[in-house]
PDB file of C-alpha atoms and ligand atoms in Angstrom:
ATOM      1  CA  MET B 787      22.708  11.366  17.929  1.00 88.00           C
ATOM      2  CA  ASP B 788      22.996   9.326  14.726  1.00 95.00           C
ATOM      3  CA  LEU B 789      19.920   7.114  14.421  1.00 97.00           C
ATOM      4  CA  CYS B 790      21.447   5.353  11.402  1.00 97.00           C
ATOM      5  CA  ASP B 791      24.475   4.157  13.367  1.00 97.00           C
ATOM      6  CA  ILE B 792      23.969   0.496  14.275  1.00 97.00           C
ATOM      7  CA  ARG B 793      25.922   0.864  17.549  1.00 97.00           C
ATOM      8  CA  GLU B 794      23.789   3.843  18.609  1.00 97.00           C
ATOM      9  CA  ILE B 795      20.566   2.032  17.654  1.00 97.00           C
ATOM     10  CA  LYS B 796      21.582  -0.961  19.776  1.00 97.00           C
ATOM     11  CA  GLN B 797      22.593   1.331  22.642  1.00 97.00           C
ATOM     12  CA  ILE B 798      19.213   3.110  22.561  1.00 97.00           C
ATOM     13  CA  MET B 799      17.414  -0.262  22.573  1.00 97.00           C
ATOM     14  CA  ASN B 800      19.561  -1.361  25.557  1.00 97.00           C
ATOM     15  CA  VAL B 801      19.007   1.809  27.564  1.00 97.00           C
ATOM     16  CA  PHE B 802      15.230   1.456  27.099  1.00 98.00           C
ATOM     17  CA  HIS B 803      15.392  -2.329  27.776  1.00 97.00           C
ATOM     18  CA  LEU B 804      13.939  -3.187  24.360  1.00 98.00           C
ATOM     19  CA  ASN B 805      14.489  -6.003  21.868  1.00 97.00           C
ATOM     20  CA  PHE B 806      13.790  -5.829  18.123  1.00 97.00           C
ATOM     21  CA  LYS B 807      10.319  -7.359  17.910  1.00 97.00           C
ATOM     22  CA  LYS B 808       9.975  -9.748  15.001  1.00 96.00           C
ATOM     23  CA  GLU B 809       6.201  -9.925  15.444  1.00 96.00           C
ATOM     24  CA  PHE B 810       6.014  -6.166  14.687  1.00 98.00           C
ATOM     25  CA  GLY B 811       8.351  -6.407  11.677  1.00 97.00           C
ATOM     26  CA  GLN B 812      10.999  -4.276  13.383  1.00 98.00           C
ATOM     27  CA  ASN B 813      13.833  -3.899  10.857  1.00 98.00           C
ATOM     28  CA  PHE B 814      15.237  -0.420  11.379  1.00 98.00           C
ATOM     29  CA  LEU B 815      16.929   1.538   8.591  1.00 98.00           C
ATOM     30  CA  THR B 816      20.654   2.226   8.951  1.00 98.00           C
ATOM     31  CA  ASP B 817      21.490   3.975   5.663  1.00 98.00           C
ATOM     32  CA  ARG B 818      21.341   7.762   5.904  1.00 97.00           C
ATOM     33  CA  MET B 819      21.165   8.302   2.147  1.00 97.00           C
ATOM     34  CA  VAL B 820      18.230   5.931   1.831  1.00 98.00           C
ATOM     35  CA  VAL B 821      16.411   7.672   4.701  1.00 98.00           C
ATOM     36  CA  GLU B 822      17.021  11.119   3.159  1.00 97.00           C
ATOM     37  CA  ASP B 823      15.916   9.963  -0.279  1.00 97.00           C
ATOM     38  CA  ILE B 824      12.652   8.459   1.002  1.00 98.00           C
ATOM     39  CA  ALA B 825      11.889  11.638   2.956  1.00 97.00           C
ATOM     40  CA  ALA B 826      12.707  13.862  -0.021  1.00 95.00           C
ATOM     41  CA  LEU B 827      10.754  11.829  -2.577  1.00 96.00           C
ATOM     42  CA  CYS B 828       7.598  11.051  -0.604  1.00 96.00           C
ATOM     43  CA  CYS B 829       5.971  14.341  -1.575  1.00 90.00           C
ATOM     44  CA  ASP B 830       5.861  16.492  -4.665  1.00 79.00           C
ATOM     45  CA  ALA B 831       8.913  18.750  -5.084  1.00 65.00           C
ATOM     46  CA  ASP B 832       7.183  21.919  -3.854  1.00 67.00           C
ATOM     47  CA  ALA B 833       5.383  20.313  -0.927  1.00 72.00           C
ATOM     48  CA  GLN B 834       7.230  21.609   2.190  1.00 73.00           C
ATOM     49  CA  ASP B 835       3.814  22.732   3.372  1.00 82.00           C
ATOM     50  CA  SER B 836       2.535  19.151   3.347  1.00 87.00           C
ATOM     51  CA  THR B 837       1.755  17.105   6.402  1.00 91.00           C
ATOM     52  CA  ILE B 838       2.849  13.492   6.668  1.00 95.00           C
ATOM     53  CA  LEU B 839       1.225  10.447   8.202  1.00 96.00           C
ATOM     54  CA  GLU B 840       4.034   8.044   9.114  1.00 98.00           C
ATOM     55  CA  ILE B 841       3.276   4.418   9.936  1.00 98.00           C
ATOM     56  CA  GLY B 842       5.677   2.645  12.281  1.00 98.00           C
ATOM     57  CA  PRO B 843       8.262   5.317  13.204  1.00 98.00           C
ATOM     58  CA  GLY B 844      10.393   2.819  15.161  1.00 98.00           C
ATOM     59  CA  ILE B 845      13.057   4.834  16.986  1.00 98.00           C
ATOM     60  CA  GLY B 846      12.460   7.860  14.723  1.00 98.00           C
ATOM     61  CA  THR B 847      15.101   7.404  12.003  1.00 98.00           C
ATOM     62  CA  LEU B 848      12.812   8.388   9.115  1.00 98.00           C
ATOM     63  CA  SER B 849      10.612  10.580  11.333  1.00 98.00           C
ATOM     64  CA  CYS B 850      13.317  13.180  11.951  1.00 97.00           C
ATOM     65  CA  GLU B 851      14.121  13.516   8.239  1.00 97.00           C
ATOM     66  CA  LEU B 852      10.392  13.998   7.593  1.00 96.00           C
ATOM     67  CA  ALA B 853      10.042  16.508  10.446  1.00 96.00           C
ATOM     68  CA  LYS B 854      12.975  18.544   9.055  1.00 95.00           C
ATOM     69  CA  ARG B 855      11.314  18.774   5.662  1.00 94.00           C
ATOM     70  CA  TYR B 856       7.569  19.026   6.177  1.00 93.00           C
ATOM     71  CA  ARG B 857       5.168  21.155   8.175  1.00 92.00           C
ATOM     72  CA  ARG B 858       3.851  18.412  10.424  1.00 93.00           C
ATOM     73  CA  VAL B 859       4.393  14.670  10.982  1.00 95.00           C
ATOM     74  CA  VAL B 860       1.911  12.448  12.810  1.00 95.00           C
ATOM     75  CA  ALA B 861       3.062   8.863  13.381  1.00 97.00           C
ATOM     76  CA  LEU B 862       1.169   5.729  14.389  1.00 98.00           C
ATOM     77  CA  GLU B 863       3.294   3.231  16.340  1.00 98.00           C
ATOM     78  CA  ILE B 864       1.891  -0.042  17.710  1.00 98.00           C
ATOM     79  CA  ASP B 865       4.785  -0.796  20.102  1.00 98.00           C
ATOM     80  CA  THR B 866       4.190   0.944  23.436  1.00 98.00           C
ATOM     81  CA  GLY B 867       7.849   0.350  24.361  1.00 98.00           C
ATOM     82  CA  LEU B 868       8.979   2.688  21.574  1.00 98.00           C
ATOM     83  CA  ILE B 869       6.930   5.694  22.748  1.00 98.00           C
ATOM     84  CA  PRO B 870       9.467   6.858  25.406  1.00 98.00           C
ATOM     85  CA  VAL B 871      12.246   6.286  22.858  1.00 98.00           C
ATOM     86  CA  LEU B 872      10.481   8.581  20.382  1.00 98.00           C
ATOM     87  CA  LYS B 873       9.956  11.213  23.105  1.00 97.00           C
ATOM     88  CA  PHE B 874      13.746  11.121  23.560  1.00 97.00           C
ATOM     89  CA  THR B 875      14.863  10.996  19.905  1.00 97.00           C
ATOM     90  CA  MET B 876      12.173  13.333  18.529  1.00 98.00           C
ATOM     91  CA  GLY B 877      11.948  15.723  21.508  1.00 96.00           C
ATOM     92  CA  SER B 878      13.484  18.591  19.577  1.00 97.00           C
ATOM     93  CA  TYR B 879      10.902  18.418  16.753  1.00 97.00           C
ATOM     94  CA  PRO B 880       7.742  20.215  17.962  1.00 96.00           C
ATOM     95  CA  ASN B 881       6.062  19.410  14.618  1.00 95.00           C
ATOM     96  CA  PHE B 882       6.202  15.631  15.376  1.00 97.00           C
ATOM     97  CA  THR B 883       3.465  13.753  17.225  1.00 96.00           C
ATOM     98  CA  VAL B 884       3.278  10.030  17.891  1.00 97.00           C
ATOM     99  CA  VAL B 885       0.054   8.141  18.547  1.00 97.00           C
ATOM    100  CA  ASN B 886       0.434   4.719  20.217  1.00 98.00           C
ATOM    101  CA  GLU B 887      -2.026   2.829  18.011  1.00 97.00           C
ATOM    102  CA  ASP B 888      -2.283  -0.093  15.605  1.00 98.00           C
ATOM    103  CA  VAL B 889      -2.773   1.394  12.121  1.00 98.00           C
ATOM    104  CA  MET B 890      -5.235  -1.414  11.332  1.00 98.00           C
ATOM    105  CA  LYS B 891      -7.499  -0.248  14.183  1.00 98.00           C
ATOM    106  CA  ALA B 892      -7.025   3.492  13.739  1.00 97.00           C
ATOM    107  CA  ASP B 893      -9.854   5.688  12.446  1.00 96.00           C
ATOM    108  CA  LEU B 894      -7.834   7.387   9.713  1.00 94.00           C
ATOM    109  CA  ASN B 895     -10.593   9.798   8.687  1.00 91.00           C
ATOM    110  CA  ALA B 896     -10.968  11.023  12.287  1.00 91.00           C
ATOM    111  CA  LEU B 897      -7.182  11.323  12.619  1.00 90.00           C
ATOM    112  CA  LEU B 898      -7.003  13.351   9.423  1.00 86.00           C
ATOM    113  CA  ALA B 899      -9.849  15.644  10.437  1.00 84.00           C
ATOM    114  CA  ASP B 900      -8.157  16.192  13.789  1.00 79.00           C
ATOM    115  CA  ALA B 901      -4.442  16.278  13.079  1.00 75.00           C
ATOM    116  CA  PHE B 902      -4.331  17.353   9.467  1.00 71.00           C
ATOM    117  CA  ALA B 903      -7.076  19.933   9.358  1.00 69.00           C
ATOM    118  CA  GLU B 904      -5.361  21.933   6.614  1.00 71.00           C
ATOM    119  CA  GLY B 905      -2.969  21.307   3.761  1.00 74.00           C
ATOM    120  CA  ALA B 906      -2.139  18.268   1.686  1.00 85.00           C
ATOM    121  CA  VAL B 907      -1.429  14.941   3.403  1.00 92.00           C
ATOM    122  CA  SER B 908       0.896  12.201   2.213  1.00 95.00           C
ATOM    123  CA  VAL B 909       1.797   8.861   3.786  1.00 97.00           C
ATOM    124  CA  CYS B 910       5.389   7.747   4.283  1.00 98.00           C
ATOM    125  CA  ALA B 911       6.469   4.468   5.868  1.00 98.00           C
ATOM    126  CA  ASN B 912       9.034   1.744   6.082  1.00 98.00           C
ATOM    127  CA  LEU B 913       6.260  -0.809   6.410  1.00 98.00           C
ATOM    128  CA  PRO B 914       6.327  -3.855   8.691  1.00 96.00           C
ATOM    129  CA  TYR B 915       6.504  -6.710   6.159  1.00 94.00           C
ATOM    130  CA  TYR B 916       4.097  -9.033   7.949  1.00 93.00           C
ATOM    131  CA  ILE B 917       1.170  -6.753   7.140  1.00 96.00           C
ATOM    132  CA  THR B 918       2.087  -4.768   4.005  1.00 96.00           C
ATOM    133  CA  THR B 919      -0.941  -5.521   1.820  1.00 95.00           C
ATOM    134  CA  PRO B 920      -3.609  -5.056   4.542  1.00 97.00           C
ATOM    135  CA  ILE B 921      -2.080  -1.673   5.462  1.00 98.00           C
ATOM    136  CA  LEU B 922      -1.966  -0.570   1.817  1.00 97.00           C
ATOM    137  CA  MET B 923      -5.566  -1.672   1.257  1.00 96.00           C
ATOM    138  CA  LYS B 924      -6.688   0.134   4.408  1.00 97.00           C
ATOM    139  CA  LEU B 925      -5.000   3.364   3.253  1.00 97.00           C
ATOM    140  CA  LEU B 926      -6.505   3.104  -0.240  1.00 96.00           C
ATOM    141  CA  GLU B 927     -10.009   2.133   0.875  1.00 94.00           C
ATOM    142  CA  SER B 928     -10.108   4.751   3.645  1.00 94.00           C
ATOM    143  CA  GLY B 929     -11.233   7.415   1.181  1.00 90.00           C
ATOM    144  CA  CYS B 930      -8.741   9.805   2.858  1.00 92.00           C
ATOM    145  CA  PRO B 931      -7.516  12.405   0.357  1.00 91.00           C
ATOM    146  CA  PHE B 932      -3.834  11.383   0.447  1.00 94.00           C
ATOM    147  CA  GLU B 933      -1.693  12.915  -2.303  1.00 94.00           C
ATOM    148  CA  ASN B 934       1.051  10.284  -2.255  1.00 96.00           C
ATOM    149  CA  ILE B 935       1.621   7.031  -0.411  1.00 98.00           C
ATOM    150  CA  THR B 936       5.328   6.167  -0.271  1.00 98.00           C
ATOM    151  CA  VAL B 937       6.253   2.842   1.259  1.00 98.00           C
ATOM    152  CA  MET B 938       9.263   0.602   1.665  1.00 98.00           C
ATOM    153  CA  VAL B 939       8.190  -2.986   1.031  1.00 98.00           C
ATOM    154  CA  GLN B 940       9.851  -6.279   0.109  1.00 98.00           C
ATOM    155  CA  LYS B 941      11.326  -6.057  -3.391  1.00 98.00           C
ATOM    156  CA  GLU B 942       9.057  -8.793  -4.758  1.00 97.00           C
ATOM    157  CA  VAL B 943       5.988  -6.987  -3.398  1.00 97.00           C
ATOM    158  CA  ALA B 944       7.233  -3.740  -4.984  1.00 98.00           C
ATOM    159  CA  ASP B 945       7.583  -5.539  -8.326  1.00 98.00           C
ATOM    160  CA  ARG B 946       4.012  -6.774  -7.991  1.00 97.00           C
ATOM    161  CA  LEU B 947       2.617  -3.346  -7.091  1.00 98.00           C
ATOM    162  CA  CYS B 948       4.257  -1.711 -10.116  1.00 98.00           C
ATOM    163  CA  ALA B 949       3.832  -4.495 -12.704  1.00 97.00           C
ATOM    164  CA  HIS B 950       2.336  -3.984 -16.161  1.00 96.00           C
ATOM    165  CA  ALA B 951      -0.695  -5.941 -17.356  1.00 96.00           C
ATOM    166  CA  GLY B 952       0.398  -9.215 -18.940  1.00 94.00           C
ATOM    167  CA  SER B 953       3.690  -9.509 -17.010  1.00 95.00           C
ATOM    168  CA  LYS B 954       4.410 -12.362 -14.587  1.00 93.00           C
ATOM    169  CA  ASP B 955       4.247 -10.057 -11.531  1.00 96.00           C
ATOM    170  CA  TYR B 956       0.858  -8.593 -12.457  1.00 97.00           C
ATOM    171  CA  GLY B 957      -1.837  -9.672  -9.998  1.00 95.00           C
ATOM    172  CA  ALA B 958      -5.111  -8.643  -8.346  1.00 96.00           C
ATOM    173  CA  ILE B 959      -3.327  -6.151  -6.037  1.00 96.00           C
ATOM    174  CA  THR B 960      -1.689  -4.460  -9.077  1.00 97.00           C
ATOM    175  CA  ALA B 961      -5.033  -3.988 -10.797  1.00 97.00           C
ATOM    176  CA  VAL B 962      -6.729  -2.730  -7.613  1.00 97.00           C
ATOM    177  CA  LEU B 963      -3.856  -0.302  -6.981  1.00 97.00           C
ATOM    178  CA  ALA B 964      -4.076   1.006 -10.561  1.00 97.00           C
ATOM    179  CA  TYR B 965      -7.716   1.893  -9.839  1.00 98.00           C
ATOM    180  CA  TYR B 966      -6.637   4.221  -7.012  1.00 97.00           C
ATOM    181  CA  GLY B 967      -3.413   5.679  -8.395  1.00 97.00           C
ATOM    182  CA  GLU B 968      -0.164   5.314 -10.274  1.00 97.00           C
ATOM    183  CA  ALA B 969       2.597   3.282  -8.635  1.00 97.00           C
ATOM    184  CA  GLU B 970       6.284   3.816  -9.347  1.00 97.00           C
ATOM    185  CA  GLU B 971       9.241   1.840  -7.987  1.00 98.00           C
ATOM    186  CA  LEU B 972      11.787   4.464  -6.927  1.00 98.00           C
ATOM    187  CA  PHE B 973      14.831   2.423  -5.835  1.00 98.00           C
ATOM    188  CA  THR B 974      15.981  -0.849  -4.306  1.00 98.00           C
ATOM    189  CA  VAL B 975      17.453  -1.140  -0.785  1.00 98.00           C
ATOM    190  CA  ARG B 976      19.727  -4.035   0.112  1.00 98.00           C
ATOM    191  CA  ALA B 977      18.859  -6.222   3.103  1.00 98.00           C
ATOM    192  CA  ASP B 978      22.109  -5.263   4.875  1.00 98.00           C
ATOM    193  CA  ARG B 979      20.876  -1.651   5.162  1.00 98.00           C
ATOM    194  CA  PHE B 980      18.615  -2.639   8.098  1.00 98.00           C
ATOM    195  CA  VAL B 981      19.140  -3.827  11.648  1.00 98.00           C
ATOM    196  CA  PRO B 982      18.328  -6.633  12.128  1.00 97.00           C
ATOM    197  CA  ALA B 983      18.790  -7.482   8.426  1.00 97.00           C
ATOM    198  CA  PRO B 984      15.709  -9.092   6.839  1.00 96.00           C
ATOM    199  CA  LYS B 985      16.156 -12.123   4.566  1.00 95.00           C
ATOM    200  CA  VAL B 986      15.316 -10.282   1.345  1.00 97.00           C
ATOM    201  CA  ASP B 987      15.980  -6.936  -0.334  1.00 98.00           C
ATOM    202  CA  SER B 988      13.431  -4.125  -0.245  1.00 98.00           C
ATOM    203  CA  ALA B 989      12.275  -1.373  -2.574  1.00 98.00           C
ATOM    204  CA  VAL B 990      10.569   1.982  -2.202  1.00 98.00           C
ATOM    205  CA  VAL B 991       7.293   2.481  -4.051  1.00 98.00           C
ATOM    206  CA  ARG B 992       5.519   5.817  -4.457  1.00 98.00           C
ATOM    207  CA  ILE B 993       1.824   5.745  -5.295  1.00 98.00           C
ATOM    208  CA  LYS B 994       0.458   8.992  -6.653  1.00 97.00           C
ATOM    209  CA  LEU B 995      -3.250   8.849  -5.949  1.00 97.00           C
ATOM    210  CA  HIS B 996      -5.646   9.950  -8.676  1.00 96.00           C
ATOM    211  CA  LYS B 997      -7.367  13.200  -7.742  1.00 93.00           C
ATOM    212  CA  GLU B 998     -10.090  12.127 -10.141  1.00 94.00           C
ATOM    213  CA  LYS B 999     -10.177   8.463 -11.065  1.00 94.00           C
ATOM    214  CA  PRO B1000      -9.774   8.062 -14.842  1.00 94.00           C
ATOM    215  CA  TYR B1001     -11.923   4.897 -14.917  1.00 96.00           C
ATOM    216  CA  VAL B1002     -15.094   4.829 -12.877  1.00 96.00           C
ATOM    217  CA  PRO B1003     -17.085   1.586 -12.616  1.00 98.00           C
ATOM    218  CA  LYS B1004     -20.852   1.502 -12.063  1.00 98.00           C
ATOM    219  CA  SER B1005     -20.099  -0.408  -8.858  1.00 98.00           C
ATOM    220  CA  GLU B1006     -16.781  -0.559  -6.986  1.00 96.00           C
ATOM    221  CA  ALA B1007     -17.853  -3.786  -5.272  1.00 96.00           C
ATOM    222  CA  MET B1008     -18.487  -5.397  -8.682  1.00 98.00           C
ATOM    223  CA  LEU B1009     -15.099  -4.170  -9.952  1.00 98.00           C
ATOM    224  CA  PHE B1010     -13.231  -5.744  -7.019  1.00 97.00           C
ATOM    225  CA  ARG B1011     -15.283  -8.943  -7.337  1.00 97.00           C
ATOM    226  CA  THR B1012     -14.391  -9.134 -11.046  1.00 98.00           C
ATOM    227  CA  ILE B1013     -10.671  -8.582 -10.416  1.00 97.00           C
ATOM    228  CA  ARG B1014     -10.632 -11.192  -7.643  1.00 96.00           C
ATOM    229  CA  ALA B1015     -12.446 -13.727  -9.845  1.00 96.00           C
ATOM    230  CA  ALA B1016     -10.178 -13.067 -12.842  1.00 97.00           C
ATOM    231  CA  PHE B1017      -7.047 -13.891 -10.822  1.00 95.00           C
ATOM    232  CA  GLU B1018      -8.553 -16.706  -8.766  1.00 89.00           C
ATOM    233  CA  GLN B1019      -7.438 -19.342 -11.264  1.00 85.00           C
ATOM    234  CA  ARG B1020      -4.500 -17.630 -12.948  1.00 81.00           C
ATOM    235  CA  ARG B1021      -3.681 -20.462 -15.330  1.00 85.00           C
ATOM    236  CA  LYS B1022      -7.222 -20.721 -16.663  1.00 92.00           C
ATOM    237  CA  THR B1023      -8.790 -18.645 -19.429  1.00 96.00           C
ATOM    238  CA  LEU B1024     -10.755 -15.608 -18.255  1.00 97.00           C
ATOM    239  CA  PRO B1025     -14.239 -17.152 -18.798  1.00 96.00           C
ATOM    240  CA  ASN B1026     -13.162 -20.290 -16.888  1.00 95.00           C
ATOM    241  CA  SER B1027     -11.663 -18.259 -14.077  1.00 95.00           C
ATOM    242  CA  LEU B1028     -14.808 -16.106 -13.837  1.00 96.00           C
ATOM    243  CA  CYS B1029     -16.927 -19.291 -13.460  1.00 95.00           C
ATOM    244  CA  THR B1030     -15.763 -19.656  -9.855  1.00 91.00           C
ATOM    245  CA  GLY B1031     -16.407 -16.061  -8.793  1.00 93.00           C
ATOM    246  CA  PHE B1032     -19.654 -15.695 -10.787  1.00 95.00           C
ATOM    247  CA  GLY B1033     -21.182 -19.126 -10.230  1.00 93.00           C
ATOM    248  CA  GLU B1034     -24.700 -17.731 -10.755  1.00 93.00           C
ATOM    249  CA  LEU B1035     -23.966 -17.129 -14.479  1.00 95.00           C
ATOM    250  CA  PRO B1036     -23.474 -20.008 -16.947  1.00 95.00           C
ATOM    251  CA  LYS B1037     -20.121 -20.330 -18.699  1.00 95.00           C
ATOM    252  CA  GLU B1038     -21.659 -19.501 -22.130  1.00 96.00           C
ATOM    253  CA  THR B1039     -22.919 -16.177 -20.752  1.00 97.00           C
ATOM    254  CA  LEU B1040     -19.510 -15.393 -19.200  1.00 97.00           C
ATOM    255  CA  THR B1041     -17.786 -16.218 -22.503  1.00 97.00           C
ATOM    256  CA  ALA B1042     -20.249 -14.010 -24.393  1.00 97.00           C
ATOM    257  CA  VAL B1043     -19.624 -11.115 -21.953  1.00 98.00           C
ATOM    258  CA  VAL B1044     -15.842 -11.467 -22.352  1.00 98.00           C
ATOM    259  CA  GLU B1045     -16.230 -11.422 -26.163  1.00 98.00           C
ATOM    260  CA  ARG B1046     -18.628  -8.486 -26.051  1.00 97.00           C
ATOM    261  CA  CYS B1047     -15.927  -6.551 -24.156  1.00 98.00           C
ATOM    262  CA  GLY B1048     -13.604  -7.054 -27.119  1.00 97.00           C
ATOM    263  CA  HIS B1049     -11.501 -10.035 -25.928  1.00 98.00           C
ATOM    264  CA  ARG B1050     -10.854 -13.471 -27.364  1.00 97.00           C
ATOM    265  CA  PRO B1051     -12.449 -16.210 -25.243  1.00 96.00           C
ATOM    266  CA  ASP B1052      -9.043 -17.781 -24.545  1.00 96.00           C
ATOM    267  CA  ILE B1053      -7.578 -14.595 -23.008  1.00 97.00           C
ATOM    268  CA  ARG B1054      -6.281 -14.814 -19.418  1.00 96.00           C
ATOM    269  CA  GLY B1055      -7.298 -12.353 -16.727  1.00 96.00           C
ATOM    270  CA  GLU B1056      -3.724 -11.173 -16.222  1.00 96.00           C
ATOM    271  CA  ARG B1057      -3.767  -9.444 -19.633  1.00 97.00           C
ATOM    272  CA  LEU B1058      -6.481  -6.946 -18.689  1.00 97.00           C
ATOM    273  CA  ASP B1059      -5.557  -3.476 -17.493  1.00 97.00           C
ATOM    274  CA  ILE B1060      -7.713  -1.478 -15.098  1.00 98.00           C
ATOM    275  CA  ALA B1061      -9.714   0.230 -17.886  1.00 98.00           C
ATOM    276  CA  GLN B1062     -10.601  -3.195 -19.321  1.00 98.00           C
ATOM    277  CA  PHE B1063     -11.531  -4.527 -15.870  1.00 98.00           C
ATOM    278  CA  VAL B1064     -13.907  -1.593 -15.378  1.00 98.00           C
ATOM    279  CA  THR B1065     -15.611  -2.322 -18.729  1.00 98.00           C
ATOM    280  CA  LEU B1066     -15.837  -6.043 -17.903  1.00 98.00           C
ATOM    281  CA  SER B1067     -17.227  -5.455 -14.407  1.00 98.00           C
ATOM    282  CA  ASP B1068     -19.935  -3.115 -15.772  1.00 98.00           C
ATOM    283  CA  ALA B1069     -20.908  -5.774 -18.349  1.00 98.00           C
ATOM    284  CA  LEU B1070     -21.008  -8.514 -15.694  1.00 98.00           C
ATOM    285  CA  GLY B1071     -23.089  -6.256 -13.444  1.00 97.00           C
ATOM    286  CA  GLU B1072     -25.582  -5.715 -16.300  1.00 96.00           C
ATOM    287  CA  GLU B1073     -25.748  -9.467 -16.901  1.00 95.00           C
ATOM    288  CA  LEU B1074     -26.510 -10.112 -13.220  1.00 95.00           C
ATOM    289  CA  GLU B1075     -29.217  -7.414 -13.289  1.00 94.00           C
ATOM    290  CA  LYS B1076     -30.733  -8.984 -16.427  1.00 93.00           C
ATOM    291  CA  LYS B1077     -30.758 -12.389 -14.738  1.00 89.00           C
ATOM    292  CA  LYS B1078     -32.486 -10.939 -11.676  1.00 86.00           C
ATOM    293  CA  MET B1079     -35.149  -9.287 -13.864  1.00 87.00           C
ATOM    294  CA  ASP B1080     -35.703 -12.485 -15.885  1.00 87.00           C
ATOM    295  CA  GLU B1081     -36.136 -14.463 -12.675  1.00 85.00           C
ATOM    296  CA  GLY B1082     -38.543 -11.808 -11.437  1.00 80.00           C
ATOM    297  CA  THR B1083     -40.734 -12.094 -14.562  1.00 74.00           C
ATOM    298  CA  THR B1084     -40.779 -15.902 -14.583  1.00 67.00           C
ATOM    299  CA  ALA B1085     -41.502 -16.205 -10.862  1.00 60.00           C
TER     300      ALA B1085
HETATM  301  N1  SAM C1888      10.451   3.650  10.521  1.00 86.57           N
HETATM  302  C1  SAM C1888      11.457   2.858  11.202  1.00 86.57           C
HETATM  303  C2  SAM C1888      12.670   2.724  10.316  1.00 86.57           C
HETATM  304  O1  SAM C1888      12.523   2.922   9.107  1.00 86.57           O
HETATM  305  O2  SAM C1888      13.737   2.415  10.815  1.00 86.57           O
HETATM  306  C3  SAM C1888      10.916   1.490  11.600  1.00 86.57           C
HETATM  307  C4  SAM C1888      10.343   0.635  10.484  1.00 86.57           C
HETATM  308  S1  SAM C1888      10.020  -1.028  10.961  1.00 86.57           S
HETATM  309  C5  SAM C1888      10.172  -1.849   9.400  1.00 86.57           C
HETATM  310  C6  SAM C1888       8.241  -1.100  11.159  1.00 86.57           C
HETATM  311  C7  SAM C1888       7.669  -0.292  12.317  1.00 86.57           C
HETATM  312  O3  SAM C1888       6.241  -0.433  12.303  1.00 86.57           O
HETATM  313  C8  SAM C1888       8.098  -0.763  13.703  1.00 86.57           C
HETATM  314  O4  SAM C1888       8.396   0.359  14.486  1.00 86.57           O
HETATM  315  C9  SAM C1888       6.870  -1.494  14.256  1.00 86.57           C
HETATM  316  O5  SAM C1888       6.791  -1.489  15.658  1.00 86.57           O
HETATM  317  C10 SAM C1888       5.757  -0.687  13.611  1.00 86.57           C
HETATM  318  N2  SAM C1888       4.491  -1.430  13.442  1.00 86.57           N
HETATM  319  C11 SAM C1888       4.333  -2.764  13.199  1.00 86.57           C
HETATM  320  N3  SAM C1888       3.022  -3.061  13.062  1.00 86.57           N
HETATM  321  C12 SAM C1888       2.334  -1.888  13.219  1.00 86.57           C
HETATM  322  C13 SAM C1888       0.954  -1.566  13.208  1.00 86.57           C
HETATM  323  N4  SAM C1888       0.012  -2.500  12.978  1.00 86.57           N
HETATM  324  N5  SAM C1888       0.583  -0.278  13.426  1.00 86.57           N
HETATM  325  C14 SAM C1888       1.527   0.690  13.658  1.00 86.57           C
HETATM  326  N6  SAM C1888       2.863   0.425  13.691  1.00 86.57           N
HETATM  327  C15 SAM C1888       3.267  -0.850  13.453  1.00 86.57           C
END
């Protein structure tokens, strides 16, 4: 069985009376080299003992390459129709398990405690494009001790995830991602390497999660609030952009905080890297505390 052969993929779908579901982002990979490269690169070189959480196994194209290489693969697939297909295509891999569940509703910590009791865990997925960022945020915010998260996403999303501070692709998601780990764009995959072919090219991004975060804010919530506010009005200067997200502080105070953190008042938020965002969010947090105390003493 060649799960990369378009004719065989279509035959399998026919036999199981299935259509490619657009609403689930079903664009299946058809390039064997791409599938092998993703499977080989999603873990560190010496990680055969790793276990893999796969999101959206489809008919099992990537799953079988993962199952050949790693100790255990647990996959979450939302489409109930694909479960019998996976039983058929993955039947000869006892180290593969599929759970018929929406990743956005899954309790990842419980799944990890249950299915991945020992050894390192990495995530590998050709992600459904309609929900890329929410899935990434869920994985990052879950607190699960993933070593690597390797995902195929639209090329323009990949460029955003891996952008450097100050570049046109750099955005709130880039800064948030940099807080959790280091993202690297591994390679591009042309749209005609999928069936059905999506409208745009894709790229594979590997995020190596920090074991210990190099920059630790006093409050994570304040850090994310600061990043969101800084990018809210991209064309405006940082103090102006912060005005919207920190309406309780006057613009003069916000300008003074930005200057105290070592920036010119006309800097834009997109120039700050994650270390600078952490410093800024701590300073804004202090300013809000000071305001609360002042209000307390004058009340
Ligand atoms: N891994 C296969 C491949 O590379 O050929 C299929 C990838 S396809 C781009 C995305 C897969 O994710 C589909 O199988 C789709 O049904 C599944 N999917 C979509 N939304 C999902 C969700 N919320 N939770 C779990 N699986 C999902």
